[in-house]
Amino acid sequence: MNPYSANFDCIKHINTLFPNEQSLVGIDTEIEKLQSELTQLQSELQEDIHEHAVMQNKIWRDVQDVEQLSQGIVAEIQEIKQKAEKSEDLVYSMCKDIKSLDIAKRNLTFSIAALKKFIMMLTAIEKLKEHCKEKKYAEVANLLSAFTELSQYFVKFQNIPQILEINGEKEQLIKDLKLQLIDDFILFQKGTNLMQVKDLQDACQTVEHLGLKFRDELIQKVCKYIISPYQELFQQLENRSLETTERRYAWMARVIKDFDTKTQNVFPEYWAVHCQIYYEFCAVTRLQITDILETLKDLDVAVLMKALQATLKFEQKLNDEMKKRYEEWLGKKNTNQFAISELPKIKGAISDSFEPYLRPYIDSEEREIMQHIQTILNSDKLDVEGDLKILNSSMSMFAYFKQMLKRASQYSRTQVMFDIQKLIKKALKRYSDEIIFKINQSRNNEQLSQILCCFVINTAEYCKETIPALQESLVQHLDSPFSDQVELSNEEEYFNQMMNKSIETLLVYVDSKIDQFYQQMLKIDWNEFENMGDASKYIRETISFLEGHIKTIKDLLSESYLIFYLNKLVVYLNNKFINSVFRIKKISEIGLSQLMLDVSELKTNLVRISKLKQESKSQQSFNNFVQKTLSRSDSILKLIQMSIEKFVENFPDYAKKYESAPTDLDKILGLKQLRRQDVPQLNKFFTKIN
């Protein structure tokens, strides 16, 4: 926009504001000033425009100069690039030539090295042949090591004919060397080889260079040579018997001693050559003894066990010696692959062959244990004054078992010992049966029978307490899986049967005595009974008998089993009384009162005569048991005494207490002179009876 037009517009605006002419005089003056300033500004503007034009021309000339310079630089860059490409081609060509030369150098170097190593292999083979022939085993060992190292160099080229040929030559040479080494060691054992100990030591080093497999083969050949005279000697007819067993082990001891003298410091100790000789001896002996045992028809137990014992003794001694001798290497991770790390099986190596043929020994032990049981049973005495109120035969039997296990443990920890375990179980059953038979036989002598039954109860308790220890001992004498099969719970049950038989016999004896007293009770006319007083005669006689009976057994039984038996006795007496009451046809009120008095008298006296020397929880428990058990007799007598209404009301409470309530119901109704239809309220109990 033109700056001058703006000024004119401003003047016009002022004229509109001040229309009077007087006011315009000062304004004209101002306008002239402004026009003068405006002219000056225009002059300055023209100068600025001129300067700008000059500068623009200069810049345009500078830009042209820069463009010309840039074109020159680009031309120079293109020239340099072309030269660089030519230089790159030249360098690539030079590098390619250098690489080819480098490959050629490496190939040449490898070829020279391979040729040298091949020549060395050829030389080694020739020297190996020479040293093998001269038996210079130290040099042979070194050459074998060197040849093995050189061979690794040609693994990738093993299909090349020359390499195949030299390897084949080496294999044949090593094969011949192995045969030669075996011959040298065998001849040395024969004493026909003049080689020195040092030569044989070098030979052992050579053997190790030939590998573990050949080392084992060599030792096996030496062992077979040493044992072959033994095999032939004891294969002869006159030596084919168990009687020569000890001679076998004596022969081995002499041979080992001779071997030590001949080969001292020859074999490395860590090879454990002695161990292998013994193992070979055990293997041959096992076969020969098995053959003898198979051919013998009638085995003499004494000879058989003597041979087995000698064998076990030999194996144990041998095992201990080998452990001590090779302790340095056994059970360790040896860096030397030729060192022994574990012993071969020595214990059982020969003796296990006896196992299938030891039936005569088992039969012999069975005869002896059964005879022993019979002997100790016959010698049993009932010493009522002694400290232990048990049969001495039981202690003697377990002591014999201990001896039997000790004997058998010398021979076996497997099948034979397991058969002994079966034999012990059989003996326990036999002992139990004999004791029960003895109880039955003693019934004719009442006093003896009572004492015997008490001793048997104590003996059964002792046997039950001893059987777990016996079972543990059997387990310790057996190896798995036989030890896992030991179980004597059935045998414990035999002694429970003994105990039950004794208690049953005592109760039968009591019943035989008390029954006559209750027969007297049944002869009384309880419906016409009038003279109520002290306890009835049958009760007094019963108590009198019980007093003598309990006095006899009281000091013979332990407290726990005395209380156990007395509880059984109380149950029997209660049942005897109730069954006798149910056999009575009718009872009067006075008769019922007398019977209640009899029950009370029986309770009181049972507690009195059974009282222990010292008050204890067992005594209190028994007293409570007497009251609880005989309360059934009281309850039945009270039910009989009740009116029909009270009977119907109270019988359900009786039924809650006693399981016999449904069967008691008819009998109680009979004594009350009632029928089922008279008490329809109790039909549910009749349903239970039906």
XYZ file of C-alpha atoms in Angstrom, residues 366-380 393 396-397 427 430-431 433-435 437-438:
26
model
C 14.446 -130.461 61.674
C 14.994 -133.829 63.329
C 17.143 -132.246 66.004
C 14.763 -129.375 66.804
C 11.726 -131.659 66.974
C 13.612 -134.079 69.194
C 14.799 -131.161 71.328
C 11.239 -129.872 71.754
C 10.065 -133.290 72.874
C 12.950 -133.578 75.313
C 12.435 -130.166 76.920
C 8.678 -130.714 77.172
C 9.236 -133.991 78.973
C 11.629 -132.307 81.392
C 9.290 -129.409 82.232
C 10.838 -125.475 77.758
C 15.050 -123.484 76.085
C 13.268 -123.530 72.717
C 8.741 -125.870 65.473
C 4.692 -128.190 67.064
C 5.441 -126.695 70.474
C 0.268 -128.353 69.660
C 2.245 -130.330 72.244
C 1.352 -127.869 75.006
C -2.099 -131.845 74.124
C -0.420 -131.658 77.515
